[in-house]
Amino acid sequence: MKKIAVFTSGGDSPGMNACIRAVVRTGIFRGLEVYGINRGYEGMIEGDIFLMNSHSVSNIVQRGGTMLKSARSSEFRTPEGRKTAYEQLSALGIEGLVAIGGDGTFTGAKIFFEEYGIPTIGCPGTIDNDIYGTDYTIGFDTAVNTALEAIDKIRDTAAAHDRIFFVEVMGRDAGFIAVESGIGGGAEFVMVPETQTDLNMVVNTLKSHREFRSSSIIVVAEGDDLGNADHIMAIVKEKIQDPTREFKVTTLGHIQRGGSPTARDRVLGSRCGMGAVDGLIAGKTNCMSGLMNNELVYTPFADCIGKHKPLHPDHLALMEILNI
Ligand code: F6P
């Protein structure tokens, strides 16, 4: 293997730049030519591909976002789109790919490998942490800390006005951000897609808290089974039937996706990036380079996409215990 290419795809996450940097510098260190592909699969189809050197990735390790930009490509979902992408890569003699992204990215990479056989290794880049085969995904730690900082600030004003706040965090299909920011931020409740929310219990507890605790924080993952934070707040307000209580909703949104990555995300991104290049050189393919129990492991894309990564049961238990 002489030439490899790296790209980022799907939702960006803080630490992707550290991962790109590690891929480029590991590749060069091991004697490879490393190309960058702009805008994920879109750029692959358009041939927006350029040769990188070690200076191409200077001064990016501390930055959020991704220097290679990202996109969600509908064209790559078509056989024609993938054929064009293959032709672009072949024209440059690219023999290996590093795909940094989440389950959508890996689904595309798996199909592409099965059709055209270009060895591909993924690195888990998503704030959601919902990828099987790695304890944490690149960007999750930064996103949780961003959410936590916001929750701390909301708590100040919630307490000052004795209000009940519903804070909506990201997580379409997974409650990792909600649970960890909820535990860290001392939330009264956390509502996540993985568990059924018992609203009557929430309402009764909020009523009973009235005597000794007049402000509350409820963290809602955007993908909760009952709907978004606005919707849940309206139902709770209706059920509590107490005009003296005030309810507010704060949706944190895309601020969770940006910002300077934490040390954990930089190190995780760097280790996964190095692992991806070394894996390609060792002949591995169609798998993801992740960290489990602080060791580098390669997990087949089929498992990363197909297996469900559960919330830690201790985290769910803690939410119940800490709320008494
Ligand atoms: O998958 C990462 C994520 O940030 C989810 O938490 C969120 O639901 C989604 O991406 C938002 O995607 P977009 O930026 O395309 O609106």
Short mmCIF file of C-alpha atoms and ligand atoms in Angstrom, two decimals:
data_model
loop_
_atom_site.label_atom_id
_atom_site.label_comp_id
_atom_site.label_asym_id
_atom_site.label_seq_id
_atom_site.Cartn_x
_atom_site.Cartn_y
_atom_site.Cartn_z
CA MET A 1 0.00 0.00 0.00
CA LYS A 2 1.43 3.35 -1.08
CA LYS A 3 -1.44 5.82 -1.19
CA ILE A 4 -4.31 6.28 1.24
CA ALA A 5 -7.00 8.94 1.62
CA VAL A 6 -8.85 10.29 4.65
CA PHE A 7 -12.27 11.99 4.88
CA THR A 8 -14.86 13.06 7.42
CA SER A 9 -18.55 12.46 6.86
CA GLY A 10 -21.91 12.94 8.61
CA GLY A 11 -22.26 15.28 11.59
CA ASP A 12 -18.93 16.84 12.57
CA SER A 13 -17.57 16.33 16.08
CA PRO A 14 -14.80 17.96 18.13
CA GLY A 15 -11.65 15.87 17.84
CA MET A 16 -12.10 14.98 14.18
CA ASN A 17 -9.20 17.32 13.38
CA ALA A 18 -6.94 15.50 15.84
CA CYS A 19 -7.90 12.27 14.10
CA ILE A 20 -7.16 13.65 10.61
CA ARG A 21 -3.82 14.92 11.87
CA ALA A 22 -2.91 11.52 13.27
CA VAL A 23 -3.91 9.75 10.04
CA VAL A 24 -1.82 12.13 7.92
CA ARG A 25 1.24 12.08 10.15
CA THR A 26 1.13 8.33 10.85
CA GLY A 27 0.78 7.69 7.12
CA ILE A 28 3.76 9.90 6.28
CA PHE A 29 5.77 8.43 9.18
CA ARG A 30 5.14 4.94 7.77
CA GLY A 31 6.16 6.03 4.24
CA LEU A 32 2.72 6.45 2.62
CA GLU A 33 1.29 9.26 0.51
CA VAL A 34 -1.82 10.62 2.24
CA TYR A 35 -4.63 12.40 0.41
CA GLY A 36 -7.44 14.44 1.94
CA ILE A 37 -10.96 14.28 0.53
CA ASN A 38 -13.10 17.35 1.13
CA ARG A 39 -16.79 17.08 2.12
CA GLY A 40 -16.89 13.32 2.66
CA TYR A 41 -18.53 11.15 0.03
CA GLU A 42 -19.67 14.25 -1.89
CA GLY A 43 -16.07 15.31 -2.45
CA MET A 44 -15.09 11.73 -3.33
CA ILE A 45 -17.66 11.72 -6.12
CA GLU A 46 -16.57 15.16 -7.34
CA GLY A 47 -12.87 14.33 -7.15
CA ASP A 48 -12.21 17.04 -4.56
CA ILE A 49 -9.09 15.19 -3.41
CA PHE A 50 -5.64 16.65 -2.65
CA LEU A 51 -2.25 15.46 -1.50
CA MET A 52 -1.46 16.36 2.11
CA ASN A 53 1.84 16.80 3.92
CA SER A 54 2.65 17.07 7.61
CA HIS A 55 2.15 20.86 7.51
CA SER A 56 -1.34 20.48 6.03
CA VAL A 57 -2.46 19.46 9.50
CA SER A 58 -0.52 22.05 11.53
CA ASN A 59 -2.47 24.13 14.02
CA ILE A 60 -5.71 22.14 13.84
CA VAL A 61 -5.51 19.81 16.84
CA GLN A 62 -7.17 22.40 19.10
CA ARG A 63 -9.99 23.27 16.70
CA GLY A 64 -13.53 21.94 16.60
CA GLY A 65 -15.24 21.14 13.29
CA THR A 66 -13.24 19.40 10.58
CA MET A 67 -10.63 20.90 8.26
CA LEU A 68 -11.83 18.46 5.57
CA LYS A 69 -15.44 19.65 5.96
CA SER A 70 -18.32 17.24 6.11
CA ALA A 71 -21.53 16.44 4.28
CA ARG A 72 -24.38 13.96 4.25
CA SER A 73 -24.31 12.64 0.65
CA SER A 74 -27.49 11.36 -1.00
CA GLU A 75 -25.63 10.66 -4.27
CA PHE A 76 -23.31 8.15 -2.61
CA ARG A 77 -26.41 6.14 -1.71
CA THR A 78 -26.87 5.41 -5.44
CA PRO A 79 -24.80 2.79 -7.36
CA GLU A 80 -23.94 5.47 -9.96
CA GLY A 81 -22.59 7.79 -7.26
CA ARG A 82 -20.41 5.05 -5.81
CA LYS A 83 -19.12 4.08 -9.26
CA THR A 84 -18.03 7.68 -9.91
CA ALA A 85 -16.38 7.79 -6.48
CA TYR A 86 -14.45 4.61 -7.28
CA GLU A 87 -13.29 6.03 -10.62
CA GLN A 88 -12.03 9.20 -8.91
CA LEU A 89 -10.04 7.20 -6.36
CA SER A 90 -8.66 4.81 -8.99
CA ALA A 91 -7.50 7.69 -11.17
CA LEU A 92 -5.25 8.80 -8.29
CA GLY A 93 -4.15 5.26 -7.41
CA ILE A 94 -5.62 5.40 -3.91
CA GLU A 95 -5.46 1.95 -2.32
CA GLY A 96 -6.85 2.53 1.17
CA LEU A 97 -9.38 4.76 2.92
CA VAL A 98 -9.85 6.12 6.43
CA ALA A 99 -13.48 7.12 7.04
CA ILE A 100 -14.08 9.31 10.10
CA GLY A 101 -17.76 9.50 11.10
CA GLY A 102 -20.72 7.69 12.60
CA ASP A 103 -23.01 4.84 11.61
CA GLY A 104 -24.15 6.48 8.33
CA THR A 105 -20.50 6.89 7.30
CA PHE A 106 -19.71 3.26 8.14
CA THR A 107 -22.81 1.99 6.34
CA GLY A 108 -21.59 3.75 3.18
CA ALA A 109 -18.03 2.51 3.69
CA LYS A 110 -19.18 -1.10 4.11
CA ILE A 111 -21.26 -1.08 0.91
CA PHE A 112 -18.43 0.63 -1.00
CA PHE A 113 -15.89 -1.94 0.20
CA GLU A 114 -18.19 -4.82 -0.72
CA GLU A 115 -18.70 -3.38 -4.21
CA TYR A 116 -15.21 -2.16 -5.06
CA GLY A 117 -12.86 -3.76 -2.53
CA ILE A 118 -10.83 -0.69 -1.55
CA PRO A 119 -9.58 -1.47 1.98
CA THR A 120 -11.30 0.87 4.44
CA ILE A 121 -11.00 1.46 8.16
CA GLY A 122 -13.30 3.77 10.13
CA CYS A 123 -12.71 6.02 13.12
CA PRO A 124 -15.71 6.71 15.39
CA GLY A 125 -16.46 10.43 15.01
CA THR A 126 -19.83 11.49 16.43
CA ILE A 127 -20.93 13.36 19.54
CA ASP A 128 -23.68 10.78 20.14
CA ASN A 129 -21.40 7.96 21.43
CA ASP A 130 -23.79 5.46 19.84
CA ILE A 131 -21.22 3.29 18.05
CA TYR A 132 -20.69 -0.30 19.10
CA GLY A 133 -17.00 -1.29 19.31
CA THR A 134 -15.59 1.69 21.19
CA ASP A 135 -16.19 2.83 24.75
CA TYR A 136 -16.34 6.45 23.62
CA THR A 137 -16.65 8.20 20.28
CA ILE A 138 -14.56 11.18 19.22
CA GLY A 139 -16.43 14.36 20.23
CA PHE A 140 -18.65 12.89 22.92
CA ASP A 141 -16.59 14.12 25.87
CA THR A 142 -16.49 17.67 24.51
CA ALA A 143 -20.24 17.65 23.80
CA VAL A 144 -21.05 16.41 27.31
CA ASN A 145 -18.88 19.09 28.86
CA THR A 146 -20.53 21.75 26.72
CA ALA A 147 -23.95 20.53 27.84
CA LEU A 148 -22.78 20.41 31.45
CA GLU A 149 -21.55 23.99 31.37
CA ALA A 150 -24.91 25.08 30.01
CA ILE A 151 -26.81 23.09 32.66
CA ASP A 152 -24.73 24.68 35.44
CA LYS A 153 -25.65 28.12 34.13
CA ILE A 154 -29.30 27.22 33.76
CA ARG A 155 -29.34 25.95 37.35
CA ASP A 156 -28.27 29.39 38.63
CA THR A 157 -31.19 31.13 36.99
CA ALA A 158 -33.60 28.26 37.67
CA ALA A 159 -32.84 28.51 41.40
CA ALA A 160 -33.06 32.30 41.40
CA HIS A 161 -36.62 32.14 40.01
CA ASP A 162 -37.78 28.79 41.43
CA ARG A 163 -38.43 27.47 37.92
CA ILE A 164 -38.62 24.02 36.37
CA PHE A 165 -36.32 23.81 33.35
CA PHE A 166 -36.42 21.24 30.58
CA VAL A 167 -33.02 21.19 28.88
CA GLU A 168 -32.96 19.45 25.50
CA VAL A 169 -29.64 17.91 24.47
CA MET A 170 -28.69 16.16 21.23
CA GLY A 171 -29.14 12.43 20.70
CA ARG A 172 -31.66 11.31 18.09
CA ASP A 173 -31.37 7.63 18.90
CA ALA A 174 -29.19 7.58 22.00
CA GLY A 175 -29.22 9.08 25.47
CA PHE A 176 -25.49 9.10 26.28
CA ILE A 177 -25.15 12.89 26.29
CA ALA A 178 -28.34 13.27 28.32
CA VAL A 179 -27.36 10.70 30.94
CA GLU A 180 -23.79 11.87 31.50
CA SER A 181 -24.65 15.59 31.51
CA GLY A 182 -27.63 14.80 33.74
CA ILE A 183 -25.53 12.94 36.31
CA GLY A 184 -22.76 15.54 36.19
CA GLY A 185 -25.19 18.46 36.30
CA GLY A 186 -27.34 17.05 39.12
CA ALA A 187 -30.52 16.86 37.04
CA GLU A 188 -33.68 15.71 38.78
CA PHE A 189 -34.64 13.57 35.78
CA VAL A 190 -33.16 12.40 32.51
CA MET A 191 -35.38 11.31 29.63
CA VAL A 192 -33.76 9.15 26.95
CA PRO A 193 -34.84 7.13 23.90
CA GLU A 194 -33.58 3.87 25.43
CA THR A 195 -36.07 3.82 28.32
CA GLN A 196 -39.78 4.48 28.58
CA THR A 197 -40.45 7.70 30.41
CA ASP A 198 -42.99 7.41 33.22
CA LEU A 199 -44.47 10.90 33.20
CA ASN A 200 -46.82 10.28 36.13
CA MET A 201 -43.83 9.45 38.28
CA VAL A 202 -42.07 12.64 37.10
CA VAL A 203 -45.15 14.74 37.86
CA ASN A 204 -45.67 13.19 41.30
CA THR A 205 -42.03 13.67 42.22
CA LEU A 206 -42.03 17.28 41.07
CA LYS A 207 -45.16 17.87 43.16
CA SER A 208 -43.61 16.26 46.23
CA HIS A 209 -40.40 18.26 45.74
CA ARG A 210 -42.45 21.41 45.98
CA GLU A 211 -42.07 21.69 49.76
CA PHE A 212 -38.29 21.59 49.94
CA ARG A 213 -36.98 22.15 46.41
CA SER A 214 -38.62 24.65 44.16
CA SER A 215 -36.37 24.60 41.09
CA SER A 216 -35.67 21.51 39.00
CA ILE A 217 -33.65 20.53 35.96
CA ILE A 218 -34.90 17.82 33.62
CA VAL A 219 -32.56 16.79 30.82
CA VAL A 220 -34.34 15.49 27.70
CA ALA A 221 -32.57 13.74 24.82
CA GLU A 222 -34.02 15.09 21.58
CA GLY A 223 -35.06 11.55 20.55
CA ASP A 224 -37.01 10.69 23.74
CA ASP A 225 -39.97 8.36 23.19
CA LEU A 226 -42.41 11.03 24.41
CA GLY A 227 -41.19 13.75 22.02
CA ASN A 228 -39.02 16.82 22.35
CA ALA A 229 -38.59 19.03 25.41
CA ASP A 230 -41.29 21.53 24.35
CA HIS A 231 -43.82 18.76 23.99
CA ILE A 232 -42.92 17.07 27.28
CA MET A 233 -42.92 20.37 29.17
CA ALA A 234 -46.46 21.12 27.91
CA ILE A 235 -47.74 17.74 29.13
CA VAL A 236 -46.06 18.06 32.54
CA LYS A 237 -47.37 21.60 32.99
CA GLU A 238 -50.86 20.44 32.19
CA LYS A 239 -50.63 17.55 34.64
CA ILE A 240 -49.14 19.55 37.52
CA GLN A 241 -51.99 22.05 37.45
CA ASP A 242 -50.23 24.57 39.65
CA PRO A 243 -50.31 28.16 38.36
CA THR A 244 -47.62 29.19 40.86
CA ARG A 245 -45.02 26.99 39.13
CA GLU A 246 -43.09 28.30 36.13
CA PHE A 247 -41.76 26.13 33.31
CA LYS A 248 -39.02 26.89 30.77
CA VAL A 249 -37.39 25.02 27.91
CA THR A 250 -33.79 25.47 26.69
CA THR A 251 -32.68 23.60 23.57
CA LEU A 252 -28.90 23.43 23.43
CA GLY A 253 -28.74 22.36 19.77
CA HIS A 254 -25.62 22.69 17.68
CA ILE A 255 -23.50 24.43 20.30
CA GLN A 256 -22.89 20.84 21.46
CA ARG A 257 -21.21 20.06 18.14
CA GLY A 258 -18.62 22.83 18.21
CA GLY A 259 -15.81 24.12 20.37
CA SER A 260 -12.26 23.20 21.17
CA PRO A 261 -12.02 19.44 21.85
CA THR A 262 -11.19 18.21 25.34
CA ALA A 263 -7.91 16.41 25.98
CA ARG A 264 -9.81 13.10 25.98
CA ASP A 265 -11.23 13.71 22.51
CA ARG A 266 -7.87 14.81 21.12
CA VAL A 267 -6.13 11.73 22.48
CA LEU A 268 -8.94 9.40 21.42
CA GLY A 269 -9.01 10.91 17.92
CA SER A 270 -5.22 10.62 17.64
CA ARG A 271 -5.13 6.99 18.81
CA CYS A 272 -7.99 5.91 16.53
CA GLY A 273 -6.33 7.72 13.59
CA MET A 274 -3.00 6.01 14.16
CA GLY A 275 -4.80 2.68 14.61
CA ALA A 276 -6.64 3.12 11.31
CA VAL A 277 -3.43 3.66 9.30
CA ASP A 278 -1.58 0.84 11.06
CA GLY A 279 -4.59 -1.41 10.51
CA LEU A 280 -4.60 -0.70 6.77
CA ILE A 281 -0.87 -1.40 6.56
CA ALA A 282 -1.44 -4.68 8.43
CA GLY A 283 -4.07 -5.71 5.88
CA LYS A 284 -7.21 -5.04 7.92
CA THR A 285 -10.34 -3.69 6.25
CA ASN A 286 -14.10 -3.18 6.56
CA CYS A 287 -13.76 -2.41 10.27
CA MET A 288 -13.44 0.41 12.77
CA SER A 289 -10.49 1.36 14.90
CA GLY A 290 -11.79 2.17 18.41
CA LEU A 291 -10.76 2.01 22.06
CA MET A 292 -12.20 -0.48 24.55
CA ASN A 293 -10.82 -0.63 28.08
CA ASN A 294 -8.18 1.81 26.83
CA GLU A 295 -6.86 -0.69 24.25
CA LEU A 296 -7.05 -0.27 20.48
CA VAL A 297 -9.51 -2.73 18.96
CA TYR A 298 -10.82 -3.36 15.44
CA THR A 299 -14.53 -4.10 15.15
CA PRO A 300 -16.18 -5.15 11.86
CA PHE A 301 -18.36 -2.42 10.35
CA ALA A 302 -21.24 -4.92 10.38
CA ASP A 303 -21.10 -5.00 14.21
CA CYS A 304 -20.52 -1.24 14.62
CA ILE A 305 -23.69 -0.60 12.63
CA GLY A 306 -25.75 -3.65 13.55
CA LYS A 307 -25.14 -4.06 17.27
CA HIS A 308 -26.79 -1.78 19.76
CA LYS A 309 -24.57 -0.06 22.31
CA PRO A 310 -26.55 0.14 25.55
CA LEU A 311 -26.40 2.83 28.18
CA HIS A 312 -24.44 1.70 31.22
CA PRO A 313 -26.93 0.26 33.76
CA ASP A 314 -25.03 2.00 36.59
CA HIS A 315 -25.77 5.33 34.93
CA LEU A 316 -29.49 4.61 34.87
CA ALA A 317 -29.42 3.38 38.47
CA LEU A 318 -27.58 6.53 39.55
CA MET A 319 -30.26 8.74 38.05
CA GLU A 320 -32.84 7.12 40.30
CA ILE A 321 -30.67 7.16 43.42
CA LEU A 322 -29.37 10.71 43.12
CA ASN A 323 -32.85 12.12 42.70
CA ILE A 324 -34.16 11.24 46.19
O1 F6P B 1 -25.34 12.50 14.96
C1 F6P B 1 -24.89 13.67 15.54
C2 F6P B 1 -26.01 14.68 15.65
O2 F6P B 1 -25.48 15.83 16.25
C3 F6P B 1 -27.25 14.20 16.43
O3 F6P B 1 -27.09 14.26 17.83
C4 F6P B 1 -28.28 15.14 15.90
O4 F6P B 1 -29.56 14.59 16.03
C5 F6P B 1 -27.89 15.29 14.46
O5 F6P B 1 -26.51 15.02 14.38
C6 F6P B 1 -28.17 16.65 13.87
O6 F6P B 1 -27.79 16.62 12.53
P1 F6P B 1 -27.70 17.91 11.60
O7 F6P B 1 -26.53 18.71 12.04
O8 F6P B 1 -27.54 17.37 10.22
O9 F6P B 1 -28.98 18.65 11.81
#
